[in-house]
mmCIF file of C-alpha atoms in Angstrom:
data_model
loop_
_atom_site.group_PDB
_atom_site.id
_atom_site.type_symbol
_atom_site.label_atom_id
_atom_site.label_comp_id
_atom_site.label_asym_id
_atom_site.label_seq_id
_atom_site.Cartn_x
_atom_site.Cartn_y
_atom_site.Cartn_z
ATOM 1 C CA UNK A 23 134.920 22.566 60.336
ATOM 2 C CA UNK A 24 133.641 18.952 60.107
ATOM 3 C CA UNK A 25 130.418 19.519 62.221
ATOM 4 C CA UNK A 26 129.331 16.426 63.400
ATOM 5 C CA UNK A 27 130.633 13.025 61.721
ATOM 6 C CA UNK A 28 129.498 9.348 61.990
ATOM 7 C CA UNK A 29 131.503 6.260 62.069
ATOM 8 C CA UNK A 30 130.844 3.772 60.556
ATOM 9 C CA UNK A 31 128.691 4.692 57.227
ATOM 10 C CA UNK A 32 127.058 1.400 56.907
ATOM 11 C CA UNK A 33 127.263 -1.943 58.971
ATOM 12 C CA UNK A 34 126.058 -5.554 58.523
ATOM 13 C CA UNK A 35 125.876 -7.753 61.656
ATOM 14 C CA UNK A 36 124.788 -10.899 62.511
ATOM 15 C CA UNK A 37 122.115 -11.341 65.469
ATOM 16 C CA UNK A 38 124.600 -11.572 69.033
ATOM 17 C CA UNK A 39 127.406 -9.775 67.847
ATOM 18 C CA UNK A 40 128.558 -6.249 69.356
ATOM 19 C CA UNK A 41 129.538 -3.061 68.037
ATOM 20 C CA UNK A 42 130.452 0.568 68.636
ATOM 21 C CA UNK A 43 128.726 3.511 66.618
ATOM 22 C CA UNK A 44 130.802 6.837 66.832
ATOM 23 C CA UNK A 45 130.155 10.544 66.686
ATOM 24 C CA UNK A 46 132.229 13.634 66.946
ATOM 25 C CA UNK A 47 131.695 17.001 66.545
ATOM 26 C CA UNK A 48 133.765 19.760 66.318
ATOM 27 C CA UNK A 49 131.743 22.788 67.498
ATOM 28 C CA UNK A 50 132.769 22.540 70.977
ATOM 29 C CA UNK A 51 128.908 21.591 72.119
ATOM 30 C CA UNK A 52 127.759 20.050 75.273
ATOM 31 C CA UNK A 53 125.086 18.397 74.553
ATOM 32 C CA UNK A 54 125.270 15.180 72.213
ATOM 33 C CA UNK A 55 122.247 12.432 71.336
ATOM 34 C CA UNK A 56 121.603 9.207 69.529
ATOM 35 C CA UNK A 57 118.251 8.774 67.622
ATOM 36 C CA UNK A 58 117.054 5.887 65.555
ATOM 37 C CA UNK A 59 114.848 6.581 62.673
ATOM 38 C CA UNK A 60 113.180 3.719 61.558
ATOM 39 C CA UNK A 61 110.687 3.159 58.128
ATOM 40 C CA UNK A 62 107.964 5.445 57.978
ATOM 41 C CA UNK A 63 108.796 6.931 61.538
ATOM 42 C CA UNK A 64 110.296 10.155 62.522
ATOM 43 C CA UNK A 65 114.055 9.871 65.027
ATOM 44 C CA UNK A 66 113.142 8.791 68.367
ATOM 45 C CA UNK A 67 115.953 9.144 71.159
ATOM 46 C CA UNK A 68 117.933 6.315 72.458
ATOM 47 C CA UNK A 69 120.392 8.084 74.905
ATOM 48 C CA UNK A 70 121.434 11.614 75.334
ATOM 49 C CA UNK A 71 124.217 13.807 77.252
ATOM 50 C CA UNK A 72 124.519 16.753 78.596
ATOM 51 C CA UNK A 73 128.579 17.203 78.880
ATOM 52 C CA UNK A 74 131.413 14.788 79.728
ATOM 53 C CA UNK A 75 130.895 12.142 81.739
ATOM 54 C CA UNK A 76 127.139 12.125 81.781
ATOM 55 C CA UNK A 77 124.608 10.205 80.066
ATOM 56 C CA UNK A 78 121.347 10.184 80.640
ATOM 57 C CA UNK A 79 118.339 7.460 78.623
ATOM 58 C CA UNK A 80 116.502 8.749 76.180
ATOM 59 C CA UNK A 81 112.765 7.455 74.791
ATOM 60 C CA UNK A 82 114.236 3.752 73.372
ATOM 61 C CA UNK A 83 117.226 2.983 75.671
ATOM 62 C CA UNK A 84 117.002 -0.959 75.902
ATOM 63 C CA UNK A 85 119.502 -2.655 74.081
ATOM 64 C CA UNK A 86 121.911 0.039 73.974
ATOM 65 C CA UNK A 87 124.591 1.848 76.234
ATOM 66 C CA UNK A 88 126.761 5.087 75.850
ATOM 67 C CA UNK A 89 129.974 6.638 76.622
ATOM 68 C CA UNK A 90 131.307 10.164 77.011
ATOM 69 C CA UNK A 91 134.406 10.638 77.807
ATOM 70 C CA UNK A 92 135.546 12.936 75.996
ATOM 71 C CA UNK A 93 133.855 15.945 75.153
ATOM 72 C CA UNK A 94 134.012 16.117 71.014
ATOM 73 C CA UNK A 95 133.011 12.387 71.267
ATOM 74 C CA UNK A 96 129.471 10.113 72.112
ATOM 75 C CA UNK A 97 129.699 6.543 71.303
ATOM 76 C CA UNK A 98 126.665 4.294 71.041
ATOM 77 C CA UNK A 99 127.230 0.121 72.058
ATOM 78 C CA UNK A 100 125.202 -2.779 70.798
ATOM 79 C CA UNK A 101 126.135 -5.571 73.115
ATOM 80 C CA UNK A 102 123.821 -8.418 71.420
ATOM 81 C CA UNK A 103 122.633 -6.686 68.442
ATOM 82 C CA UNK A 104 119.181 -7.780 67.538
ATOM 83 C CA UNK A 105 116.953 -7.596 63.831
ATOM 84 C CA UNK A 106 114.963 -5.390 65.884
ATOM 85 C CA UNK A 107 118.231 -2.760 66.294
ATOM 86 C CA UNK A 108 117.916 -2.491 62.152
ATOM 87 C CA UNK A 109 117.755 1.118 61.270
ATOM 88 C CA UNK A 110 119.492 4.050 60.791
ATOM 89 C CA UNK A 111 121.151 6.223 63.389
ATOM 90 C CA UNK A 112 121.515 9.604 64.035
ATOM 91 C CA UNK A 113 124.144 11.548 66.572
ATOM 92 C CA UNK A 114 123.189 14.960 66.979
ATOM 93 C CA UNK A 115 125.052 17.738 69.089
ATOM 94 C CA UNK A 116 123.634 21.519 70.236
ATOM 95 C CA UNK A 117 124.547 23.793 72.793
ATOM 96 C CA UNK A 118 123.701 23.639 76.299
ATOM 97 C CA UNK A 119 119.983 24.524 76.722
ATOM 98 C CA UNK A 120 119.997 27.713 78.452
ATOM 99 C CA UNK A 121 116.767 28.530 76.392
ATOM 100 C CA UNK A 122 114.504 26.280 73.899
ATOM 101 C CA UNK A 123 116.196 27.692 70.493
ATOM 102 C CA UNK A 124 119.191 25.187 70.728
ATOM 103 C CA UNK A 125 119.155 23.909 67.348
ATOM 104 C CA UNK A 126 120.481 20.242 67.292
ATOM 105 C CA UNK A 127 122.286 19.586 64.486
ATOM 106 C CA UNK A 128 123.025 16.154 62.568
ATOM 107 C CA UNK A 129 125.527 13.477 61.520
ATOM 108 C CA UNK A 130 124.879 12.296 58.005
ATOM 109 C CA UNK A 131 123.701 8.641 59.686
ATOM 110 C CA UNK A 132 124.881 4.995 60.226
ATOM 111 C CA UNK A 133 122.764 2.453 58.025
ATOM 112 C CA UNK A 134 122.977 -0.638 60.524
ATOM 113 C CA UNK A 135 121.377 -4.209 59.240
ATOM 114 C CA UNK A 136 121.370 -6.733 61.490
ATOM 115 C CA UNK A 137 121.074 -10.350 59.998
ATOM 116 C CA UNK B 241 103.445 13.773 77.888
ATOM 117 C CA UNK B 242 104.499 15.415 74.943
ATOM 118 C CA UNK B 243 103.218 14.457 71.075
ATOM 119 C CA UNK B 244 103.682 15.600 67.794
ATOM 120 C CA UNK B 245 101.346 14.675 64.404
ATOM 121 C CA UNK B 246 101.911 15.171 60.890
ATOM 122 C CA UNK B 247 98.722 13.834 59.454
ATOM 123 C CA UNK B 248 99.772 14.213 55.893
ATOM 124 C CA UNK B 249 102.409 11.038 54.638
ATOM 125 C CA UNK B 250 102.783 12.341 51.624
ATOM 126 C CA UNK B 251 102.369 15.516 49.422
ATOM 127 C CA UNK B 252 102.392 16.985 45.749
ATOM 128 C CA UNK B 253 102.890 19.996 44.554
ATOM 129 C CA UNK B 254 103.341 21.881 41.460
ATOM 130 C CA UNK B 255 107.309 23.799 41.044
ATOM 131 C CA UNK B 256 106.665 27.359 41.963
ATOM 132 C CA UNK B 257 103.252 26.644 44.176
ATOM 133 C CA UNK B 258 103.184 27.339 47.344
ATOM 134 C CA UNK B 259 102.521 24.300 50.112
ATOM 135 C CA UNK B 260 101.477 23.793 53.538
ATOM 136 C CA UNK B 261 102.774 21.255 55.450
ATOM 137 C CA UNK B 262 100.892 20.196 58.669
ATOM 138 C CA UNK B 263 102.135 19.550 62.248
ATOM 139 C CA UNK B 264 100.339 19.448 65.589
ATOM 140 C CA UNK B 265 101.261 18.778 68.682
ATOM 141 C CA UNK B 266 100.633 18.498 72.537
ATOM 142 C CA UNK B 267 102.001 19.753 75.612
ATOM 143 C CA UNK B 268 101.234 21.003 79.020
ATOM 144 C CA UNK B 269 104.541 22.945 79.020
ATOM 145 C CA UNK B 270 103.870 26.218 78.728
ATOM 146 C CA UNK B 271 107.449 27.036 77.833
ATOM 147 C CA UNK B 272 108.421 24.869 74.288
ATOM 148 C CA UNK B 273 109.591 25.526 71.107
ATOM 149 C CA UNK B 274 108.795 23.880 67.431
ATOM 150 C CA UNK B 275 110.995 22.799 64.678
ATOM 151 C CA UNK B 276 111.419 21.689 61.213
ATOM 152 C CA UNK B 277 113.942 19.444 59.337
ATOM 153 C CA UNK B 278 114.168 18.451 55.951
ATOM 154 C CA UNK B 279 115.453 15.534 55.001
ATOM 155 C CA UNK B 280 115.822 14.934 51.538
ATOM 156 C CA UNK B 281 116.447 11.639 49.621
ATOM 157 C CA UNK B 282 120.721 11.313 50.597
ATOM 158 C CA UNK B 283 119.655 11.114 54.545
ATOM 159 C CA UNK B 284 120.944 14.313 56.480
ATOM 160 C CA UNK B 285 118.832 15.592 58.320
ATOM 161 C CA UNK B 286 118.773 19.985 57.077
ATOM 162 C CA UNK B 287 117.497 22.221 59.994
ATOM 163 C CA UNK B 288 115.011 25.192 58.337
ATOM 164 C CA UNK B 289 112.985 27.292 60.659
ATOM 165 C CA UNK B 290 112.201 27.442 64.807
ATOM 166 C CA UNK B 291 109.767 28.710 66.695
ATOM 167 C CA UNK B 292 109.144 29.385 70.240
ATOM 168 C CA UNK B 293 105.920 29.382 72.465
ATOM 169 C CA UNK B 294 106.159 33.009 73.912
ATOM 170 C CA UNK B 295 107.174 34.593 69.886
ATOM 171 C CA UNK B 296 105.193 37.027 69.209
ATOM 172 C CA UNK B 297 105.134 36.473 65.462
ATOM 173 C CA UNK B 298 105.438 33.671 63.125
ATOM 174 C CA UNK B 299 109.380 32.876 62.366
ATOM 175 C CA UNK B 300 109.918 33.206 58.628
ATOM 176 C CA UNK B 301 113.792 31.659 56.920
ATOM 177 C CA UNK B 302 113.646 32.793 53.096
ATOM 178 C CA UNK B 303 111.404 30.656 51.270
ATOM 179 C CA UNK B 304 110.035 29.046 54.742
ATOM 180 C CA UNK B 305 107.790 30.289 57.260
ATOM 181 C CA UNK B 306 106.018 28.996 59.865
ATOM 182 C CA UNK B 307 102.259 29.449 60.642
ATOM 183 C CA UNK B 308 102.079 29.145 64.428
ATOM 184 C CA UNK B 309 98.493 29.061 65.603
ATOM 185 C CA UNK B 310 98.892 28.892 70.286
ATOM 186 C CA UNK B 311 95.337 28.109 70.815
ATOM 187 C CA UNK B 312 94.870 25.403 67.681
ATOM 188 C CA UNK B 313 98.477 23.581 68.568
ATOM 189 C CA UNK B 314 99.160 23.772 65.600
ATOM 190 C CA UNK B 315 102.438 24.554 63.933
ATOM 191 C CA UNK B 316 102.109 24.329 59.637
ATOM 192 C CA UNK B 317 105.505 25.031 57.625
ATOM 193 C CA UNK B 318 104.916 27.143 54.176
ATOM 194 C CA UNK B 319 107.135 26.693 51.619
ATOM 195 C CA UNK B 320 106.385 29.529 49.192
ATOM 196 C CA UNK B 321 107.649 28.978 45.369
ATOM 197 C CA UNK B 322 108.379 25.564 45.801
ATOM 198 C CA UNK B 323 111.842 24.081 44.067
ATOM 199 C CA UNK B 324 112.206 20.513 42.360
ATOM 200 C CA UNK B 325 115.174 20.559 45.398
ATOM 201 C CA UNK B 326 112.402 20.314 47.923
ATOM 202 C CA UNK B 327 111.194 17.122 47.265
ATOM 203 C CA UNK B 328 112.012 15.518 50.289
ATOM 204 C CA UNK B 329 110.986 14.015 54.000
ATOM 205 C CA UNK B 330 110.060 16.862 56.363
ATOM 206 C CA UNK B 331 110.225 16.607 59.951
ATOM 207 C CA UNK B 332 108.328 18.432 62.712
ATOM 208 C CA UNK B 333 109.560 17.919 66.570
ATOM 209 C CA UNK B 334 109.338 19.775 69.636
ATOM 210 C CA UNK B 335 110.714 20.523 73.003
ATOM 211 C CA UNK B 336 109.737 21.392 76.139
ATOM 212 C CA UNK B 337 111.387 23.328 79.168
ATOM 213 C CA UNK B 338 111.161 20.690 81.558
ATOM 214 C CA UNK B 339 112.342 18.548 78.493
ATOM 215 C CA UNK B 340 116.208 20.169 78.558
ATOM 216 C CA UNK B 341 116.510 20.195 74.855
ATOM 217 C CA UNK B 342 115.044 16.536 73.923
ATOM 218 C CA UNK B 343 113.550 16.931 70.768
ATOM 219 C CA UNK B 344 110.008 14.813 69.780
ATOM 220 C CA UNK B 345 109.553 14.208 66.188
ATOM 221 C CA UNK B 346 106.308 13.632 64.039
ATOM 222 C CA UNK B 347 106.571 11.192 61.552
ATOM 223 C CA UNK B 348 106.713 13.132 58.533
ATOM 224 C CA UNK B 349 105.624 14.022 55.080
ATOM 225 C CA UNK B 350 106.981 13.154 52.059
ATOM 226 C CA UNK B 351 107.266 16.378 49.811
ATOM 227 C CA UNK B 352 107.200 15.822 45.853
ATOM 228 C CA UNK B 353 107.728 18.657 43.888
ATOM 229 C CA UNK B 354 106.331 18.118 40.248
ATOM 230 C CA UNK B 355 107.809 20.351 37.170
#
């Protein structure tokens, strides 16, 4: 039991170029998210979903887009990547919300730098 | 809309004190429920304790507990007999009902446990 996992561990871009960011978790949850945390600042949301197929923006969506399609798996886009989109990144999965104690648990984090 | 402080960027403590660690926050949901992560120096983000608006007592996890005052908003973590292996970033964050699950974070405090 994996738990949730984060591809890549570390990236280096250069300002305009594009890449993917991927989580999967193996605990069969619905719901998935992507958070940035950036220095000195607690994880602020980026996009969330709520099962398959959905996806829904989160508190810091610009720049970004998601994909579900498959259950055990939430990828995060940078089309352009920006210096601005430096930071590190969270996925985090739970169980659907039928009540407020659906603790969220983490991926260890992508470090992204973005020349 | 929904806010969380942690007034408090960084603490010290002596190994085998007891801290406090503060959190507030802000809502108009009457239905919500408060959390705290550690994150310690490696980057994963460690869930530790919940609690929910309509508990009736303060949620306690081993060494953790939480000090929920309703009518102050406030939400304070204890760590009793504090551990060199708690030095490290703690989170507060919150969600609401009408939130589905979204979690709010404060921006933390930085934990140092002395020996």
């Amino acid at each position: 039991n994996a738990g949730v996992t984060q591809t890549p561990k570390f990236r280096v871009l250069k300002t305009g170029q594009s890449m993917t960011l991927l989580c999967a978790q193996d605990m069969n949850h619905e719901y998935m998210y992507w958070y940035r945390q950036d220095p000195g600042m607690g994880l602020r949301l980026i996009h969330y979903s709520v099962g398959e197929g959905t996806t829904a923006k989160g508190e810091v969506p610009d720049g970004y887009n998601v994909s579900r399609l498959k259950k055990q798996n939430f990828l995060l886009g940078l089309e352009s990547a920006a210096p601005s989109q430096t930071s590190v990144y969270f996925c985090a999965s739970s169980y659907s919300v039928r009540g407020l104690q659906e603790t969220q648990y983490f991926g260890p984090g992508t470090r992204l730098l973005v020349l | 809309a929904q806010k969380i402080t942690q007034t408090q960027p960084g603490m010290f403590v002596q190994e085998k004190e007891a801290v406090t660690l503060d959190c507030t926050y802000d809502t108009s949901d009457p239905s919500y429920g408060l959390f705290w992560y550690k994150q310690p120096s490696s980057g994963e983000m460690i869930f530790l304790i919940y609690q929910g608006s309509y508990d009736q007592q303060n949620a306690t996890e081993g060494r953790y507990s939480l000090n929920f005052q309703k009518a102050r908003k406030s939400a304070n973590l204890v760590i009793s007999a504090s551990q060199l292996g708690d030095s490290a970033m703690y989170f507060c964050a919150m969600t609401t009902y009408n939130q589905g699950g979204k979690l709010i974070f404060g921006q933390g405090t930085e934990l140092s446990v002395k020996p």
